[in-house]
PDB file of C-alpha atoms in Angstrom:
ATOM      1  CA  UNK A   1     -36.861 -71.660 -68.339  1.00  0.00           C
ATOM      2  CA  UNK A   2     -37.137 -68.706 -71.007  1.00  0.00           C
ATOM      3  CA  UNK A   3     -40.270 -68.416 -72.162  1.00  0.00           C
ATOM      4  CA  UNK A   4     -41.544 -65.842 -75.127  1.00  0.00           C
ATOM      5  CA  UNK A   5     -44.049 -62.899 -74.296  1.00  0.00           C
ATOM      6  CA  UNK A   6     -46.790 -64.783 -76.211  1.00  0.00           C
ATOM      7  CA  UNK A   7     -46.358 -68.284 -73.950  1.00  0.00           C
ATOM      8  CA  UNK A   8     -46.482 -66.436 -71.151  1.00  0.00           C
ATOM      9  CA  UNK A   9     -49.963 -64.666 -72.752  1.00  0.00           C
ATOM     10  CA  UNK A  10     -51.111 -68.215 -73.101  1.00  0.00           C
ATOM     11  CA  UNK A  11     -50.316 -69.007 -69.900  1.00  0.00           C
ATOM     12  CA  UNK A  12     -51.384 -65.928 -67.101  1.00  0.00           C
ATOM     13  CA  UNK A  13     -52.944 -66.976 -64.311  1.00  0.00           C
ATOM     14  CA  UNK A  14     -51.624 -70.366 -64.253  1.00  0.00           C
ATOM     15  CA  UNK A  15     -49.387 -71.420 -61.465  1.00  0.00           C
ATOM     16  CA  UNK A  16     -46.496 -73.282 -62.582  1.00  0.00           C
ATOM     17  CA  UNK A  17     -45.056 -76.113 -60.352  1.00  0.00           C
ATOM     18  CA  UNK A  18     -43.462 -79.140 -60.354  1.00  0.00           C
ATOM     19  CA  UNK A  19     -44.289 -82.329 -58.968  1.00  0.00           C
ATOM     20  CA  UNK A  20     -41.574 -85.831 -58.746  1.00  0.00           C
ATOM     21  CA  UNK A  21     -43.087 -89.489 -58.488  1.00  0.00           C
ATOM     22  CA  UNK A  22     -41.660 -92.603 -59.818  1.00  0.00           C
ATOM     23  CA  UNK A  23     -38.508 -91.316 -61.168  1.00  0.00           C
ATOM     24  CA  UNK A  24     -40.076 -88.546 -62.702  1.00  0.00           C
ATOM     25  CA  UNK A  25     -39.866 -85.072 -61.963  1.00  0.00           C
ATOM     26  CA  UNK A  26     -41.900 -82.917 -64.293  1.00  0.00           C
ATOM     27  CA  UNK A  27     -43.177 -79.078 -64.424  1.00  0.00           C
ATOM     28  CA  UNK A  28     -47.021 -78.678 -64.156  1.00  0.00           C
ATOM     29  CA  UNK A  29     -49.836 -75.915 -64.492  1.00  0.00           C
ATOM     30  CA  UNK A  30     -52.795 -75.143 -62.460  1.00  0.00           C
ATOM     31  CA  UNK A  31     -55.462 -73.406 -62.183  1.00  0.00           C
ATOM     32  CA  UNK A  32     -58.781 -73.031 -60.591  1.00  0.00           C
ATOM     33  CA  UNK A  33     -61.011 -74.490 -57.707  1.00  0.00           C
ATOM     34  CA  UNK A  34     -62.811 -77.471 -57.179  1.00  0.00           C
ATOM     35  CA  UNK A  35     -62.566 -81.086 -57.545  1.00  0.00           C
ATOM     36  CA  UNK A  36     -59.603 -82.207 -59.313  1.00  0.00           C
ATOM     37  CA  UNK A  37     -58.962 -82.785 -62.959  1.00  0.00           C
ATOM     38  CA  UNK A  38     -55.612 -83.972 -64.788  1.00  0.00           C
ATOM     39  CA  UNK A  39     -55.326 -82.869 -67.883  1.00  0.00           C
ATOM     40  CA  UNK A  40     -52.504 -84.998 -69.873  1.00  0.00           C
ATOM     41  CA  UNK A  41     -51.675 -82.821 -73.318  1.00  0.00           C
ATOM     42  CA  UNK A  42     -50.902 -84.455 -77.165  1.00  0.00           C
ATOM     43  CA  UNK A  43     -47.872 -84.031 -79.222  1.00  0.00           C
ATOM     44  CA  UNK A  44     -46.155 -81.489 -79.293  1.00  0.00           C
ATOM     45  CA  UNK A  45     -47.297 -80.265 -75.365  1.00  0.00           C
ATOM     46  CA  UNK A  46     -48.967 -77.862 -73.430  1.00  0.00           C
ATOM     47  CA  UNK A  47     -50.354 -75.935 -76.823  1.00  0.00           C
ATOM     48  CA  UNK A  48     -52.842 -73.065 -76.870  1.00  0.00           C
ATOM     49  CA  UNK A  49     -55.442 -75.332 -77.985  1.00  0.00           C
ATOM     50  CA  UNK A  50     -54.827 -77.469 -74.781  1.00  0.00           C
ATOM     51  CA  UNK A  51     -54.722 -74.537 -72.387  1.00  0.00           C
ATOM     52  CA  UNK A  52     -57.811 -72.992 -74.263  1.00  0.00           C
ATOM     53  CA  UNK A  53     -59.654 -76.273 -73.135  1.00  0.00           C
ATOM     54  CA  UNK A  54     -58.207 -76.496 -69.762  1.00  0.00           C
ATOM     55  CA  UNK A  55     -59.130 -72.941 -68.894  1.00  0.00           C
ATOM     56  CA  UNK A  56     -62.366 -74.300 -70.129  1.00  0.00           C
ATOM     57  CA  UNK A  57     -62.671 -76.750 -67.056  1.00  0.00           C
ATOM     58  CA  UNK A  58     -61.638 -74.062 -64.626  1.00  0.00           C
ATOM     59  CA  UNK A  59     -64.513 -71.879 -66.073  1.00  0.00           C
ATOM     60  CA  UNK A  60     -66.451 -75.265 -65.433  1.00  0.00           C
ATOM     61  CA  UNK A  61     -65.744 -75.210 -61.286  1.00  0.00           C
ATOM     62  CA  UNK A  62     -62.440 -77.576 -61.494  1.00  0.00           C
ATOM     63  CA  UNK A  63     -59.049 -77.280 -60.112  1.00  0.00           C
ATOM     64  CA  UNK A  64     -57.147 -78.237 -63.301  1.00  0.00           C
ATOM     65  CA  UNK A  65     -53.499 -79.775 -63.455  1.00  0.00           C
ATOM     66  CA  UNK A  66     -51.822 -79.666 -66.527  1.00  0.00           C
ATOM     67  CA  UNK A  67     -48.273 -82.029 -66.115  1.00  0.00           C
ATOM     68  CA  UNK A  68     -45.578 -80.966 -69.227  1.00  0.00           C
ATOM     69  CA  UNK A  69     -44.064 -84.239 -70.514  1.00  0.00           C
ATOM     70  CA  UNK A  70     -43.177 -83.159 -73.719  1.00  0.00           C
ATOM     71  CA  UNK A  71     -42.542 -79.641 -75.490  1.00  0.00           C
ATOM     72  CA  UNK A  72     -42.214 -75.833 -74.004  1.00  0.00           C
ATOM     73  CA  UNK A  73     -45.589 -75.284 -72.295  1.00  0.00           C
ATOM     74  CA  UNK A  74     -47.318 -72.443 -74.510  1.00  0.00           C
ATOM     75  CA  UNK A  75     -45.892 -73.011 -77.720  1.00  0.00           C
ATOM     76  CA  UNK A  76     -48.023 -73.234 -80.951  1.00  0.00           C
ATOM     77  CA  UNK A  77     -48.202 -76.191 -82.864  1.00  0.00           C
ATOM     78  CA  UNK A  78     -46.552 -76.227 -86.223  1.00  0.00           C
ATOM     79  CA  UNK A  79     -45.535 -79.311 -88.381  1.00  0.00           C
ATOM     80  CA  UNK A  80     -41.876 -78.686 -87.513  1.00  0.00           C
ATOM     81  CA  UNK A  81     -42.996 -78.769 -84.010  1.00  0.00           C
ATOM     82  CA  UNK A  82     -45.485 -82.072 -84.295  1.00  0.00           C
ATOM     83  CA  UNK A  83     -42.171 -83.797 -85.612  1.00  0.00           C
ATOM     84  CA  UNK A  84     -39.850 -82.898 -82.683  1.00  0.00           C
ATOM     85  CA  UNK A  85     -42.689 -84.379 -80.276  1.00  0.00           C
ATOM     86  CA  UNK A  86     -43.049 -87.725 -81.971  1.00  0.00           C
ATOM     87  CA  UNK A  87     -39.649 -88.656 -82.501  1.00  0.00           C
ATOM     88  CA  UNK A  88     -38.805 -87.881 -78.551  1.00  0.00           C
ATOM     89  CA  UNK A  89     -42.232 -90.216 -77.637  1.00  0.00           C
ATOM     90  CA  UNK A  90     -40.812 -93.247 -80.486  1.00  0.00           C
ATOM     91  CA  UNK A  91     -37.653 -92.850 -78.180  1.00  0.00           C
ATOM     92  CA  UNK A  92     -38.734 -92.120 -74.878  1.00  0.00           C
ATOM     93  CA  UNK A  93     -39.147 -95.135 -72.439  1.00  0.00           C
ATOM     94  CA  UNK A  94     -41.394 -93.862 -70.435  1.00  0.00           C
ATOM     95  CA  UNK A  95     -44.041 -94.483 -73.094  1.00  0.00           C
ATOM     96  CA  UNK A  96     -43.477 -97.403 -74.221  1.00  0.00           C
ATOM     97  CA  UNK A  97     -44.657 -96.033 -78.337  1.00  0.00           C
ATOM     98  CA  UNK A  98     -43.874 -99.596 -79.663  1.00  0.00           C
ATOM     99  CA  UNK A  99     -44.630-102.849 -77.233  1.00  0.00           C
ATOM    100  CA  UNK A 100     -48.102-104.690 -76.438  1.00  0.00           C
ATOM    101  CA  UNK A 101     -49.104-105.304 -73.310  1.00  0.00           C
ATOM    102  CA  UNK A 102     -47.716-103.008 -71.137  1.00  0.00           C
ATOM    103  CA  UNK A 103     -48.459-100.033 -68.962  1.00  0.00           C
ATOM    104  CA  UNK A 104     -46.338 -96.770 -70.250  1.00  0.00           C
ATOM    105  CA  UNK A 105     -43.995 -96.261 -67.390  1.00  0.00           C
ATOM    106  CA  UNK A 106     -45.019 -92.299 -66.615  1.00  0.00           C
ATOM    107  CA  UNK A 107     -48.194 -93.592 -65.864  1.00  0.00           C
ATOM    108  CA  UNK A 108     -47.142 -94.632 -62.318  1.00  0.00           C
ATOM    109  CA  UNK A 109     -46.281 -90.349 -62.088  1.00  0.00           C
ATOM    110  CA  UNK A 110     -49.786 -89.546 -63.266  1.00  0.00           C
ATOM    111  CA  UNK A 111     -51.451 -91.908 -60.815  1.00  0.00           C
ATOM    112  CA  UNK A 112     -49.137 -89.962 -57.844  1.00  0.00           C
ATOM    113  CA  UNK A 113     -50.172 -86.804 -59.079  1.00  0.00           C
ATOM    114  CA  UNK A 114     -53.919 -87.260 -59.480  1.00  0.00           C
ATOM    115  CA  UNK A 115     -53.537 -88.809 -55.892  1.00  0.00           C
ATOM    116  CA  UNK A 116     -52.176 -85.768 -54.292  1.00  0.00           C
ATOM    117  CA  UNK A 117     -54.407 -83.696 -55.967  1.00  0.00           C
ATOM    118  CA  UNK A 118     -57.177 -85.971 -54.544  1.00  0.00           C
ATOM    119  CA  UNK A 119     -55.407 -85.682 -50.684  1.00  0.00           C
ATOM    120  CA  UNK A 120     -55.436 -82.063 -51.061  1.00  0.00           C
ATOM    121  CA  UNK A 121     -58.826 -81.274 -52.595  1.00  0.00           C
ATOM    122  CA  UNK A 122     -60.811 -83.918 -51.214  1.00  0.00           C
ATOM    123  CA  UNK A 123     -64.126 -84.949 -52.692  1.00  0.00           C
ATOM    124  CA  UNK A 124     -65.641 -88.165 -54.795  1.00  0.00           C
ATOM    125  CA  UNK A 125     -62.367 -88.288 -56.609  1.00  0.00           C
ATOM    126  CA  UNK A 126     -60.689 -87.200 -59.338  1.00  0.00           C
ATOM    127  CA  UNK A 127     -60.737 -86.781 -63.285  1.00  0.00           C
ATOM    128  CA  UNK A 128     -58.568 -87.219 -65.932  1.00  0.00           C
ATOM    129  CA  UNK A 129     -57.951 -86.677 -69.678  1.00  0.00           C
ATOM    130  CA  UNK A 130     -55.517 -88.060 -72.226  1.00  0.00           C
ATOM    131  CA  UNK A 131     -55.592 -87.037 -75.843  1.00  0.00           C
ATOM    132  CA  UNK A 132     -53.348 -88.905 -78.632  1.00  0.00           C
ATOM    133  CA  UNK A 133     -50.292 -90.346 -77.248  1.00  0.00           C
ATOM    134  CA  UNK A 134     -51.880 -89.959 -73.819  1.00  0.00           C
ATOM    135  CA  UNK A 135     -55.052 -90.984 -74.469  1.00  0.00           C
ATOM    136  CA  UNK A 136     -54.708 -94.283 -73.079  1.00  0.00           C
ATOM    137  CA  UNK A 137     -52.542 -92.945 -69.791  1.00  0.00           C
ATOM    138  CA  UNK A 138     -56.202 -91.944 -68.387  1.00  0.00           C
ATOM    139  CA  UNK A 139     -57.602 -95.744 -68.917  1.00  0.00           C
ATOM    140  CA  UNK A 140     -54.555 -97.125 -66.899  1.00  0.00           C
ATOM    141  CA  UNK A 141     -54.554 -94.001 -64.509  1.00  0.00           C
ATOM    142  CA  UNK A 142     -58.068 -96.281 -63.540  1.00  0.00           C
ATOM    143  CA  UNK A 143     -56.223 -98.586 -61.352  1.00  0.00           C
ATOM    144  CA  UNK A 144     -56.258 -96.049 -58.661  1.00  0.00           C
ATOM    145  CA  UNK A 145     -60.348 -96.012 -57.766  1.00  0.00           C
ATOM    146  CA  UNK A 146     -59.772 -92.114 -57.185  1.00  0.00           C
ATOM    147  CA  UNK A 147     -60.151 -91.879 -60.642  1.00  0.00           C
ATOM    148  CA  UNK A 148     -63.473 -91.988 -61.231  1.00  0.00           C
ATOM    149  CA  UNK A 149     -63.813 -89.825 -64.572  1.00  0.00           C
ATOM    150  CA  UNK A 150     -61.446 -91.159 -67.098  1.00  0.00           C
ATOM    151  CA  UNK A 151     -61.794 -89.875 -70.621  1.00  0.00           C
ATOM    152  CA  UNK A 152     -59.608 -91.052 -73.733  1.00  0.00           C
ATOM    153  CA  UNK A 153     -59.651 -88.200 -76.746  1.00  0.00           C
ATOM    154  CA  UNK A 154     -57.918 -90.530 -79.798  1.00  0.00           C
ATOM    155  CA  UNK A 155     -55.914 -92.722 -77.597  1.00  0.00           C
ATOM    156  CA  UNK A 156     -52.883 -93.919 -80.010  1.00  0.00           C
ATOM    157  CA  UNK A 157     -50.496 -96.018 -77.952  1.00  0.00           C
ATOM    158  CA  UNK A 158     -48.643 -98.530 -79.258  1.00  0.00           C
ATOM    159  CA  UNK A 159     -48.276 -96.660 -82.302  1.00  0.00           C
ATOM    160  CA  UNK A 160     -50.612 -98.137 -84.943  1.00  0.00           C
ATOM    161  CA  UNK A 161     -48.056 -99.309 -87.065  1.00  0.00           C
ATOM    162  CA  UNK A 162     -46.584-102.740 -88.496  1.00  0.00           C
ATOM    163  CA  UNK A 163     -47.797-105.354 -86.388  1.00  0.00           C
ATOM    164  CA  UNK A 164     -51.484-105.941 -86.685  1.00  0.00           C
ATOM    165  CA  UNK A 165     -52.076-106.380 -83.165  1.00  0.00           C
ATOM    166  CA  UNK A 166     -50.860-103.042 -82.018  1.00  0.00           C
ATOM    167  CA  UNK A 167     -53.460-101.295 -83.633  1.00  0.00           C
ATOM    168  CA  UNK A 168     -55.700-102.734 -81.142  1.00  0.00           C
ATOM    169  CA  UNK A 169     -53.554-102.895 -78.049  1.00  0.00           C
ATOM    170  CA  UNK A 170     -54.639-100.631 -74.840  1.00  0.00           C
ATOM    171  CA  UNK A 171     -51.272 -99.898 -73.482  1.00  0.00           C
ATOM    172  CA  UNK A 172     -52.269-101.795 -70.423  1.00  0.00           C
ATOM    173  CA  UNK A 173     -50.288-104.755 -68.984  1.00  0.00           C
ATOM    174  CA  UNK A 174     -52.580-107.730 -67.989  1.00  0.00           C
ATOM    175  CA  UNK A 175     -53.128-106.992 -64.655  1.00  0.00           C
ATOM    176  CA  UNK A 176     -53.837-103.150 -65.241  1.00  0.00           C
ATOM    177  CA  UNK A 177     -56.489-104.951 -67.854  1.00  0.00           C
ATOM    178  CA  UNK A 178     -57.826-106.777 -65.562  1.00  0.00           C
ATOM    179  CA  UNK A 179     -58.409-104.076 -62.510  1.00  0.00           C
ATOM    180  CA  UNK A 180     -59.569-101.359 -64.915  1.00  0.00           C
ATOM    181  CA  UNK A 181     -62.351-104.136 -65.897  1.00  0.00           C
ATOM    182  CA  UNK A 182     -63.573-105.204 -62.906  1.00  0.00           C
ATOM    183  CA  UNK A 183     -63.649-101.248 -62.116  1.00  0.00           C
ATOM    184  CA  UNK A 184     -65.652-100.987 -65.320  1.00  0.00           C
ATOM    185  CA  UNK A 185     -67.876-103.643 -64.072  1.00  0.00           C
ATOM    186  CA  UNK A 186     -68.772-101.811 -61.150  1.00  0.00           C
ATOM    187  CA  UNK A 187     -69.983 -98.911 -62.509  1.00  0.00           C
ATOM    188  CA  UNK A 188     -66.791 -96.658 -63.051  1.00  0.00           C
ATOM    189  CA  UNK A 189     -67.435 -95.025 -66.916  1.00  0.00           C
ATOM    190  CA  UNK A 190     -64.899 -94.009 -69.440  1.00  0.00           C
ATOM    191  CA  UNK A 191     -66.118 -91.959 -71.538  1.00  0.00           C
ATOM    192  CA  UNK A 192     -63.767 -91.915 -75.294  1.00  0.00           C
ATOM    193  CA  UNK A 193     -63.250 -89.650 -78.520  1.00  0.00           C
ATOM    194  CA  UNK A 194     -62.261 -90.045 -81.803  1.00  0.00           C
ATOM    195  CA  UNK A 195     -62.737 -89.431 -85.649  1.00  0.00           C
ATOM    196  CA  UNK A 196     -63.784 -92.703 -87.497  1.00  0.00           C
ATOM    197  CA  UNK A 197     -61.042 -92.202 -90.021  1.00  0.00           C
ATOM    198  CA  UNK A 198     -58.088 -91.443 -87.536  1.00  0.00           C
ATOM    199  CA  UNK A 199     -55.790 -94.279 -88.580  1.00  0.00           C
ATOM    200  CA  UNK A 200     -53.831 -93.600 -85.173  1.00  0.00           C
ATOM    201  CA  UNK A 201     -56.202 -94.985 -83.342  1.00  0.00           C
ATOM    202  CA  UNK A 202     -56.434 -98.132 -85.115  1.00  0.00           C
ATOM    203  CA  UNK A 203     -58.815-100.883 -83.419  1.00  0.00           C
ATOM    204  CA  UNK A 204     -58.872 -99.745 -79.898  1.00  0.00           C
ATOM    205  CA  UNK A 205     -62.501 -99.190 -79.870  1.00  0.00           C
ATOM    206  CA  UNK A 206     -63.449-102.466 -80.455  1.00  0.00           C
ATOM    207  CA  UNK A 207     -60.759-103.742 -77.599  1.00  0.00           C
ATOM    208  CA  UNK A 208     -62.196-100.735 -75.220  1.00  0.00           C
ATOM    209  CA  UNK A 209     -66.020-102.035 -75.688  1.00  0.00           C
ATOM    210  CA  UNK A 210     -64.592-105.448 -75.152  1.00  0.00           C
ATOM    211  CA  UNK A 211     -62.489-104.872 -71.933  1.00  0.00           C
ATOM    212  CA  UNK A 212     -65.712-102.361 -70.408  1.00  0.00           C
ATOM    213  CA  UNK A 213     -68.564-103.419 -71.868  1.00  0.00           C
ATOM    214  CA  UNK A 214     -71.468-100.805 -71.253  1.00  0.00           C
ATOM    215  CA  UNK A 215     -68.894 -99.010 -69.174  1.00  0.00           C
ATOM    216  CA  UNK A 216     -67.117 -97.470 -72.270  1.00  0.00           C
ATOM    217  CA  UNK A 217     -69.174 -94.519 -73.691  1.00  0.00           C
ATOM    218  CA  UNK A 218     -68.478 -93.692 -77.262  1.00  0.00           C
ATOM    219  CA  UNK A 219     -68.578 -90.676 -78.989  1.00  0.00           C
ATOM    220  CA  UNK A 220     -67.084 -91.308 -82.781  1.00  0.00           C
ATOM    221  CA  UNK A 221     -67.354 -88.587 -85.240  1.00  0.00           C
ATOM    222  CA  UNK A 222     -67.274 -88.792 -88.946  1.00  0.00           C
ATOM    223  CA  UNK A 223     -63.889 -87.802 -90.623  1.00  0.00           C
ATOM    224  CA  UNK A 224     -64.030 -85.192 -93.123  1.00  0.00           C
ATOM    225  CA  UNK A 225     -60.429 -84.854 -93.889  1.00  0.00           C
ATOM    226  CA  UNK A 226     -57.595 -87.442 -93.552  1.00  0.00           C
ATOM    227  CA  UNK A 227     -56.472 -84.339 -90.565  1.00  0.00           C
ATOM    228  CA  UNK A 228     -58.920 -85.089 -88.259  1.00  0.00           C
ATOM    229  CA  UNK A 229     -57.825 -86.611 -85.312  1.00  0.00           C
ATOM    230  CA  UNK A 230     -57.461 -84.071 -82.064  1.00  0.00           C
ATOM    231  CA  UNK A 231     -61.231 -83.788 -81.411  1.00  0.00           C
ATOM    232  CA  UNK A 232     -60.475 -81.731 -78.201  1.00  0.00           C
ATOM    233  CA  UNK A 233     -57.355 -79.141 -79.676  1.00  0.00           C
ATOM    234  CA  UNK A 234     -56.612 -78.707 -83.072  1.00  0.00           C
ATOM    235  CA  UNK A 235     -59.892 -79.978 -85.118  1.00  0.00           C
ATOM    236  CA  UNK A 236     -62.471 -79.355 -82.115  1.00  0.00           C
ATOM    237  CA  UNK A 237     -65.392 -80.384 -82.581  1.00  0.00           C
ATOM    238  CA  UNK A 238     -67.392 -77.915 -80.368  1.00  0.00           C
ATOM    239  CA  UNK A 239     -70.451 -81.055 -79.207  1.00  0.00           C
ATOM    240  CA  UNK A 240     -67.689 -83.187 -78.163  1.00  0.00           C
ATOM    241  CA  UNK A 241     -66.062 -80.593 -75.717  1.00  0.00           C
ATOM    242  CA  UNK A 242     -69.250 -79.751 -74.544  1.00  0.00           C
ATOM    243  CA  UNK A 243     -69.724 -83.847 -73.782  1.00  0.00           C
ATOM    244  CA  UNK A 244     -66.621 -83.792 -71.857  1.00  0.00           C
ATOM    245  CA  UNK A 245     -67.159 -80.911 -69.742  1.00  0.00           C
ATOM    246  CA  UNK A 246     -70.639 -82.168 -68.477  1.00  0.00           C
ATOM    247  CA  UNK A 247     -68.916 -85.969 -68.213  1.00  0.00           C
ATOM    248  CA  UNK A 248     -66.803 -84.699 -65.318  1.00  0.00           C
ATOM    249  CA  UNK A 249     -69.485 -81.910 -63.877  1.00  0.00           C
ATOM    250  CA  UNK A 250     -71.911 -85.355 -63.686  1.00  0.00           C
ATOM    251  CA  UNK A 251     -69.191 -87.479 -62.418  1.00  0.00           C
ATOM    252  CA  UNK A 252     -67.582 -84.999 -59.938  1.00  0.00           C
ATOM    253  CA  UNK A 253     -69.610 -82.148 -59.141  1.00  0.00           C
ATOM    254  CA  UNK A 254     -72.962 -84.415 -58.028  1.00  0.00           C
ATOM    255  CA  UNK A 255     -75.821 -82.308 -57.023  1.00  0.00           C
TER     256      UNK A 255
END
């Protein structure tokens, strides 16, 4: 793959890879030491803003894996850009943009991944983060019980759009609904992210406090601007990163 001079800036001291599960075979970046975290990017990909937070977490004490499924890892985000990355996720099956009820396909990949990375590193488990169309990938990424630090920055699958009911769908089949509850139930948190105005996450708060219960921590900032929606990346909201980073040093770096 060609990359420019300023991706591969963004990038140093990354360690690029690739990793195959489920039908899937997929480049990924990492970085660091310590217990494990997943990082799952937004549309477009792998941006600055995502690597800025992800070098974040190795700064933290994590080993950080950062799987590409969308985009050229590096590249800044520009509307032109945003575009490209949303019509290949409306298309793309593995992410099922559109139905209720189901698991996205790639999610069976990010499970594999996060469970190597848990043979390997050993430890209480691992983390993981999804943010926009990913968000909810870290939710059903719960049916493994390695996963013990799941966090959901504006989870937006199905997209929020026509039917009523997909704007509070999870983008978990039944049974996925029904392990990541009873994992709720004992005592695995998720902690979750968004602006009160984003429109692309719809209802799913209300469905996540229903399927978890105390489980689901909450952090929902007031919109300013019709814009905000990437609490993490592209509008960061500086408390909120700080609340994730200490999530997964209290969940996976004990003592």
């Amino acid at each position: 793959m060609t990359r420019s001079s300023e991706t591969t800036d963004i990038l140093a001291g990354w360690t690029r890879g690739s990793f195959s599960a489920a039908g899937f075979t997929r480049d990924t970046y990492r970085r660091g030491s310590g217990p494990g975290v997943v990082v799952i990017h937004e549309v477009p990909g792998i941006t600055p803003r995502v690597t800025q937070f992800a070098n974040e977490l190795v700064a933290a004490g994590f080993t950080v894996i950062m799987p590409s499924l969308l985009g050229e890892p590096g590249k800044p985000v520009s509307p032109g850009y945003i575009a490209a990355g949303l019509a290949k996720v409306c298309i793309a099956n593995e992410f099922t943009s559109w139905a209720q009820g189901r698991t996205s396909p790639i999610v069976a990949f990010l499970r594999a991944l996060a469970r190597a990375l848990h043979d390997e590193l050993g430890g209480p488990g691992v983390g993981a983060i999804g943010m926009c169309f990913s968000g909810g990938f870290a939710l059903a990424m719960m049916v493994d019980d390695i996963v013990i630090a799941p966090v959901l920055s504006q989870p937006s699958l199905p997209f929020a759009f026509g039917k009523r009911a997909r704007r509070a769908d999870l983008n978990l089949s039944p049974e996925d609904a029904q392990i990541v509850a009873r994992r709720a139930a004992a005592g695995c948190q998720v902690l979750g992210l968004r602006f009160t105005g984003d429109r692309l996450v719809g209802d799913r708060f209300t469905s996540l406090r229903e399927l978890l219960g105390d489980a689901f921590l909450a952090v929902e900032l007031p919109s300013t601007s019709f814009r905000d929606h990437s609490v993490i990346t592209e509008q960061r909201h500086e408390p909120s990163v700080r609340r994730v980073l200490d999530f997964f040093i209290e969940k996976l770096q004990p003592g």
